[in-house]
Short mmCIF file of C-alpha atoms in Angstrom, two decimals:
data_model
loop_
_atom_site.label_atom_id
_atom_site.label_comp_id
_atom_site.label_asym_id
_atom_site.label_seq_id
_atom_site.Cartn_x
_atom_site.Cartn_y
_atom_site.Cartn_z
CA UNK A 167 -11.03 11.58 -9.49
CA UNK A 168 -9.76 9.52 -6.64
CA UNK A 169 -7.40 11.47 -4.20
CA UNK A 170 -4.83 9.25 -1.93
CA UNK A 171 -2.30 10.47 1.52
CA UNK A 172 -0.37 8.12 2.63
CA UNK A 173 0.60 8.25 6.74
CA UNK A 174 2.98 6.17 8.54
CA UNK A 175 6.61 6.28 7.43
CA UNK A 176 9.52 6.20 9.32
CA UNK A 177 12.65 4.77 9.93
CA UNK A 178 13.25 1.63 12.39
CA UNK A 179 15.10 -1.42 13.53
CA UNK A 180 15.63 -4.66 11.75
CA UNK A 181 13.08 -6.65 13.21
CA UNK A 182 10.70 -4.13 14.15
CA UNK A 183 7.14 -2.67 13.41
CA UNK A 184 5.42 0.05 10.91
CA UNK A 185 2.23 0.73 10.23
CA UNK A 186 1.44 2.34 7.00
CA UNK A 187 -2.30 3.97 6.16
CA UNK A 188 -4.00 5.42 3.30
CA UNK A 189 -6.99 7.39 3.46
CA UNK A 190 -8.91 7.89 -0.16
CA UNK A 191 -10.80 11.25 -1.10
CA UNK A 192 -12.96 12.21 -4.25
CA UNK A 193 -15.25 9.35 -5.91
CA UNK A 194 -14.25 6.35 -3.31
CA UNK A 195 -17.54 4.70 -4.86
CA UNK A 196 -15.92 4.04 -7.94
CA UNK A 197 -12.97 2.60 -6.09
CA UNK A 198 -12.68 -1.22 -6.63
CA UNK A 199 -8.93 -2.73 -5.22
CA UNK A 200 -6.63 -0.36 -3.03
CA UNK A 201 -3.13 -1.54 -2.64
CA UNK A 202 0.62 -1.00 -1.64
CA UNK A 203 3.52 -0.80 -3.75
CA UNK A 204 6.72 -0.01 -3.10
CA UNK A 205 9.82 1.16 -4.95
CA UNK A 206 13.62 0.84 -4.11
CA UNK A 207 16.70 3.28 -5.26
CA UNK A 208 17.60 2.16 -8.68
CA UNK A 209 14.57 -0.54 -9.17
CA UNK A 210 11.21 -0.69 -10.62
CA UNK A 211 8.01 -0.38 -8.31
CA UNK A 212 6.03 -3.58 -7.17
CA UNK A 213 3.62 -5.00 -5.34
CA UNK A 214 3.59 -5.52 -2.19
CA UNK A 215 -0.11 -6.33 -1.27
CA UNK A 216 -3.75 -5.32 -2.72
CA UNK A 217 -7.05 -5.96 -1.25
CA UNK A 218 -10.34 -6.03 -2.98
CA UNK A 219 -13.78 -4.01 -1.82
CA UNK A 220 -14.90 -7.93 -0.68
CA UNK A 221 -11.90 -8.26 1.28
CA UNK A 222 -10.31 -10.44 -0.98
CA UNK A 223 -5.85 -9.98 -0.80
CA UNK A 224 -3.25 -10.69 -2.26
CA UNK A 225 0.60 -10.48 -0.98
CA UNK A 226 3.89 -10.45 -2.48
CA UNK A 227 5.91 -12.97 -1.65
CA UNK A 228 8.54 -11.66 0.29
CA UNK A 229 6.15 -10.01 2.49
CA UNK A 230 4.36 -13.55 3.27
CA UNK A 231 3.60 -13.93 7.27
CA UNK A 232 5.22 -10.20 8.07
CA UNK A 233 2.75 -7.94 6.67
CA UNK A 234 -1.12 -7.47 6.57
CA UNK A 235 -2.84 -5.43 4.69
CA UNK A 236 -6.53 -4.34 5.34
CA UNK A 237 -9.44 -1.84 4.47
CA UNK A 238 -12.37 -0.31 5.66
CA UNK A 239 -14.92 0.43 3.24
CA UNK A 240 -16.89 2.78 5.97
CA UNK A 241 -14.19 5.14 6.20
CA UNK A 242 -12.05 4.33 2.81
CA UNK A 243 -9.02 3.68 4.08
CA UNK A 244 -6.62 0.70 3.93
CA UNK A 245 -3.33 -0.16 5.91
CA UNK A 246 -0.47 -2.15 5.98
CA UNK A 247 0.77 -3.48 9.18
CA UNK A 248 4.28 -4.38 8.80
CA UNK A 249 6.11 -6.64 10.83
CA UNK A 250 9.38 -8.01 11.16
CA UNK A 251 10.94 -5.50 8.69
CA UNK A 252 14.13 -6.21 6.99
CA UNK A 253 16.69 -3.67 5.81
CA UNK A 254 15.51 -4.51 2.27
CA UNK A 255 11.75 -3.31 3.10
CA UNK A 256 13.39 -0.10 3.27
CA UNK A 257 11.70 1.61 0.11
CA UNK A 258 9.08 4.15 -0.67
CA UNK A 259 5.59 3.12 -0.08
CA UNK A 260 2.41 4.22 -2.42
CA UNK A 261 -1.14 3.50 -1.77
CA UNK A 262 -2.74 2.86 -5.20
CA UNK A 263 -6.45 2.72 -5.75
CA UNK A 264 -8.23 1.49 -9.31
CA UNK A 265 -11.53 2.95 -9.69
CA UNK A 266 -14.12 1.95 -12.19
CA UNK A 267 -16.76 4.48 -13.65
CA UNK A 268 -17.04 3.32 -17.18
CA UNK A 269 -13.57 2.58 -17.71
CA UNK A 270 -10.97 1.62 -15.30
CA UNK A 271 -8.36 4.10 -14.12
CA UNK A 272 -5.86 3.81 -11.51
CA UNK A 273 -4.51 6.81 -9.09
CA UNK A 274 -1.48 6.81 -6.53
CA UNK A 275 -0.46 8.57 -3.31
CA UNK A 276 3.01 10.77 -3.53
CA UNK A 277 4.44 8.33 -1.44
CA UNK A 278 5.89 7.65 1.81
CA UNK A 279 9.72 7.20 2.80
CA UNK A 280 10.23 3.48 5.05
CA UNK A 281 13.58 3.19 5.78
CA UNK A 282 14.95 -0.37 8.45
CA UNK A 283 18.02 0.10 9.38
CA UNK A 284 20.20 -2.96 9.99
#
């Protein structure tokens, strides 16, 4: 089992700055990609960016040139610097993590609350 807290949230400015960690417990040698995803009031959740154990990423679009996600394997943990934030960033934010040991599984954080404020 792969355990996942999230750190990070808040609530700030259009235009400002949030930095959002993850810090992975249990059997982090299993773990392959670690992520963020993030889910609006009243809309489905989706990616926002994922990074591989190689360093490898992939964004979203609409986070393109604001945010930057990164890991380190040493201490299993990956963050998401966010920058210029928009009033529709405001969502909540969950670290996801796929492990594979035999078969591939995939495990969340509970979450945390970014709110931008126009």
């Amino acid at each position: 089992q792969v355990q996942l807290v999230e750190s990070g949230g808040g609530l700030v400015q259009a235009g400002g700055s949030l930095r959002l960690s993850c810090a992975a417990s249990g059997s982090i040698f299993s773990i392959d990609t670690m992520g963020w995803y993030r889910q609006a009031p009243g809309k489905q959740r989706e990616l926002v960016a994922v990074i591989t154990r190689g360093g490898s990423t992939n964004y979203a679009d609409f986070v393109k040139g604001r945010f930057t996600i990164s890991r380190d394997n040493a201490k299993n943990t990956v963050t998401l610097q966010m920058n210029s934030l928009k009033p529709e960033d405001t969502a909540i934010y969950y670290c996801n993590a796929v492990a594979v040991l035999i078969i591939r599984t995939t495990h969340w954080g509970q979450g945390t609350q970014v709110t931008v404020s126009s």
